[in-house]
Structure formats: C-alpha cells, structure tokens
C-alpha positions as protocol buffer text, in pm:
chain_id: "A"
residue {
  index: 1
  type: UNK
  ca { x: -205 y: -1126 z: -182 }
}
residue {
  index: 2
  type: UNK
  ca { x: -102 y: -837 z: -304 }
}
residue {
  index: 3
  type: UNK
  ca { x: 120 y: -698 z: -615 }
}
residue {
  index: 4
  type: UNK
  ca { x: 430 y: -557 z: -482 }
}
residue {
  index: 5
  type: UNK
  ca { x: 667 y: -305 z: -653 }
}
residue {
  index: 6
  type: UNK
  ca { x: 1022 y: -272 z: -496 }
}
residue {
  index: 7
  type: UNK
  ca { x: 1161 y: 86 z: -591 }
}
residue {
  index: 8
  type: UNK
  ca { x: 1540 y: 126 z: -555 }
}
residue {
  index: 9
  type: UNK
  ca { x: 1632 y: 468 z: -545 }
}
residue {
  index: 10
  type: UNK
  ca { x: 1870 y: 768 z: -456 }
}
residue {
  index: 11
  type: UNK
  ca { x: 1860 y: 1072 z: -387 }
}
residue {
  index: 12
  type: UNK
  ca { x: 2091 y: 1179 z: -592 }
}
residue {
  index: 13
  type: UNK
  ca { x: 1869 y: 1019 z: -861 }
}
residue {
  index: 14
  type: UNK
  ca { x: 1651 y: 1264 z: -1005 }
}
residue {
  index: 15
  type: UNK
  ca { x: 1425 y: 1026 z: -1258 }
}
residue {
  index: 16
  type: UNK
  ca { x: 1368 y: 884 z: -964 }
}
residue {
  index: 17
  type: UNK
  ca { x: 1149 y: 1156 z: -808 }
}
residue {
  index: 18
  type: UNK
  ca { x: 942 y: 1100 z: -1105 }
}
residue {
  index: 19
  type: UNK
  ca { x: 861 y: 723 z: -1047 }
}
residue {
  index: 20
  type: UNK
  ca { x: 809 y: 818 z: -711 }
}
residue {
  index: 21
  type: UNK
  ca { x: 575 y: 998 z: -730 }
}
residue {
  index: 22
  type: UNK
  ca { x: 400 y: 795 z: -977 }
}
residue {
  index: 23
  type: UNK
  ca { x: 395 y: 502 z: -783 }
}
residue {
  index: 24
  type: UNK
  ca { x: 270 y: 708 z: -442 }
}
residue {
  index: 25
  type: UNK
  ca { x: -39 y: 774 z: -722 }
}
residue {
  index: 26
  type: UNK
  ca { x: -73 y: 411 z: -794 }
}
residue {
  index: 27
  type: UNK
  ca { x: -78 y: 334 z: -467 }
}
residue {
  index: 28
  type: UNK
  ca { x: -300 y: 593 z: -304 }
}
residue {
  index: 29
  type: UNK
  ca { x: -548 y: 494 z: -592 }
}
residue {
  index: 30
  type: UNK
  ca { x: -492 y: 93 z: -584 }
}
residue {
  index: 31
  type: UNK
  ca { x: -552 y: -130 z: -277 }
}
residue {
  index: 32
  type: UNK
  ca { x: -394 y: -437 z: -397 }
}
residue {
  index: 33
  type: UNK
  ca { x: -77 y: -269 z: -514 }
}
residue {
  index: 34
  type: UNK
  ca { x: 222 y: -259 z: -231 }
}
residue {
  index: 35
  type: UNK
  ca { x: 506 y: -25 z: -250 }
}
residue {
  index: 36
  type: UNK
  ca { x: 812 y: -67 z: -100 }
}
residue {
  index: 37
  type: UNK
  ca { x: 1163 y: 110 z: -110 }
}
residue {
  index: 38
  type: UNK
  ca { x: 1539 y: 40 z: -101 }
}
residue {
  index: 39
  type: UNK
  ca { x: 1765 y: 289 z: -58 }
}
residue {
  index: 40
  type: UNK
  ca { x: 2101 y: 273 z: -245 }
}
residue {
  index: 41
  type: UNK
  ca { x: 2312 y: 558 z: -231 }
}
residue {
  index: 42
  type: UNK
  ca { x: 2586 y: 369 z: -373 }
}
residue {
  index: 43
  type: UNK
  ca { x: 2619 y: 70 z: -619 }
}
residue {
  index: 44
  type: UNK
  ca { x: 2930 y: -75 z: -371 }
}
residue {
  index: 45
  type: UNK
  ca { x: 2646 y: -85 z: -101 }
}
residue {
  index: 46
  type: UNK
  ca { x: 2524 y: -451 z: 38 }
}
residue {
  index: 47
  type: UNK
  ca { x: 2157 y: -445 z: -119 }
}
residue {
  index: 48
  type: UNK
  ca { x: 2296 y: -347 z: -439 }
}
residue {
  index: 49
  type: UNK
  ca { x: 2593 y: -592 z: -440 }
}
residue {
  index: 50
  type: UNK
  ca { x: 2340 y: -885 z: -331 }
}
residue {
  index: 51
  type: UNK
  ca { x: 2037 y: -770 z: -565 }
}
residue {
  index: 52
  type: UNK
  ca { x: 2197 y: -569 z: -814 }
}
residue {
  index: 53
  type: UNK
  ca { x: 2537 y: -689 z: -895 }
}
residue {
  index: 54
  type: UNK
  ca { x: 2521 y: -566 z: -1261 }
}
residue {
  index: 55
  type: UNK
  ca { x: 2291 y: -289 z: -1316 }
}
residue {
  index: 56
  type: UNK
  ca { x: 2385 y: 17 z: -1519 }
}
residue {
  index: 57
  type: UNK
  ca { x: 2168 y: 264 z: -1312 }
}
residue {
  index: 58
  type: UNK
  ca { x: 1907 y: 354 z: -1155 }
}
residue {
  index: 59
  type: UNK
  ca { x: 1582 y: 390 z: -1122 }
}
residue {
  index: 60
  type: UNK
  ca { x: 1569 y: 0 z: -1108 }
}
residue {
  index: 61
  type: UNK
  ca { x: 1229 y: -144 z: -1033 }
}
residue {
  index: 62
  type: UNK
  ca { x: 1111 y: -497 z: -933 }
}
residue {
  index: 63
  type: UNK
  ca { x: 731 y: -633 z: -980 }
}
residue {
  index: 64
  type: UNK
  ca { x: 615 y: -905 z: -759 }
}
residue {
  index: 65
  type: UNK
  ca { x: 308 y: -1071 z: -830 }
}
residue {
  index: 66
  type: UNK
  ca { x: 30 y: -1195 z: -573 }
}
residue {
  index: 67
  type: UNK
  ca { x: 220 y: -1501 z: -524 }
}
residue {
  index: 68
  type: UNK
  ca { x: 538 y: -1306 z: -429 }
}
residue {
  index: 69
  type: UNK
  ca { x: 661 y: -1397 z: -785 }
}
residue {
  index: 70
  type: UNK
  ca { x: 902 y: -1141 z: -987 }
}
residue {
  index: 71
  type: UNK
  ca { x: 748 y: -1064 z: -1281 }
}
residue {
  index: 72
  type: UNK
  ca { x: 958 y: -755 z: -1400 }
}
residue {
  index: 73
  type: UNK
  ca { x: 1291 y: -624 z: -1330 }
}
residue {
  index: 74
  type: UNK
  ca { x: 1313 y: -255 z: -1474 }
}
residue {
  index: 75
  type: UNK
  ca { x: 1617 y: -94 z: -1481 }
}
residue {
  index: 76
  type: UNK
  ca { x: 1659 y: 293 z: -1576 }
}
residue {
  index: 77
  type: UNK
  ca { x: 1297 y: 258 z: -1596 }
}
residue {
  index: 78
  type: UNK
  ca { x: 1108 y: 532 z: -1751 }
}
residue {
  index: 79
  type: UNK
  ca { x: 819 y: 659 z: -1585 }
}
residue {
  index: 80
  type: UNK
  ca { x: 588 y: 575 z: -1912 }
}
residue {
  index: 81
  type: UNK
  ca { x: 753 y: 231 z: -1933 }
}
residue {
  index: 82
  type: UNK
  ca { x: 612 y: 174 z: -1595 }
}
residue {
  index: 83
  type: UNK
  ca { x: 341 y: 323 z: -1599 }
}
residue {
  index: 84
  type: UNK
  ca { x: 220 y: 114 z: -1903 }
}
residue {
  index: 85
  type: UNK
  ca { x: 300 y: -205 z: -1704 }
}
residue {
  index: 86
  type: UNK
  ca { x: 116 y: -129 z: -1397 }
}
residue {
  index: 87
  type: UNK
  ca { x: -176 y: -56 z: -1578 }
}
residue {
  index: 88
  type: UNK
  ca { x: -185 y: -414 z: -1753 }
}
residue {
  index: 89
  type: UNK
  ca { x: -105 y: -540 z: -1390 }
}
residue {
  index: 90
  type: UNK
  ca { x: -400 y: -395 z: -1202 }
}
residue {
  index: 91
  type: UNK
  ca { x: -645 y: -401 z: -1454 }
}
residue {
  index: 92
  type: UNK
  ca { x: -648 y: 7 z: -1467 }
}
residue {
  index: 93
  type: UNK
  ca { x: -744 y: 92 z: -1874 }
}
C-alpha cells in the first residue's frame, strides 16, 4: 500500500549521494513512500544483468506504485528530475 522507490547505486557513484540523500528526506518526511536499495558495483553483476541489461549509467531509479506497479524507470536521474516526480506522486506541492 505503499509507493516504493528502488534506488540502484554505487559507491563509486557520486550523483548518487545526492539522490540519496534526497530520498532519505522524502522518506523521513512521507509515510506512504518506501525506499529500498540495490547495490551494483558493477554493470556485469547479476541484478544489473537481470534488471538492467541496457542502461548507460547510473543513478537508475524505479517507481512502484501502491499496487506494486512500475510507474517510472529513471536512469542517470537527476536529483531535480526526481524530485519533481515524487512530488506529483505524493501529493507534496
């Protein structure tokens, strides 16, 4: 029943520091909104074979919706980008 955002990251990645930390804000400040995070230190990895086979970089993010639906796939998402979209998501103007 919740929205759920699926962060891959790395930590070699630094924009992905950024939308870290924004969604750790979203989250403290939103109790329907889920966070969860996949590691992938390398593209040649399983998760990233299986769920990413052709992205061109990270930060990659995926937006479930109540029903468990994926409603966004962001890739080298920028921290605006996403920003904007969770807004419209949760309701938060």
């Amino acid at each position: 029943g919740k929205i759920v955002v699926i962060d891959f990251w790395a930590t070699w990645c630094k924009p992905c520091k950024h939308i870290e930390a924004l969604l750790h804000d979203y989250a403290r400040r939103h109790p329907k909104l889920a966070v969860r995070k996949v590691e992938v230190p390398a593209f040649t990895v399983e998760v990233a074979k299986e769920h990413l086979p052709n992205a061109r970089g990270l930060p990659i993010v995926w937006i479930l919706d109540e029903k468990g639906q994926v409603v966004d796939k962001l890739e080298v998402v920028k921290p605006e980008a996403l920003e904007s979209r969770l807004r419209l998501l949760l309701g938060d103007h």
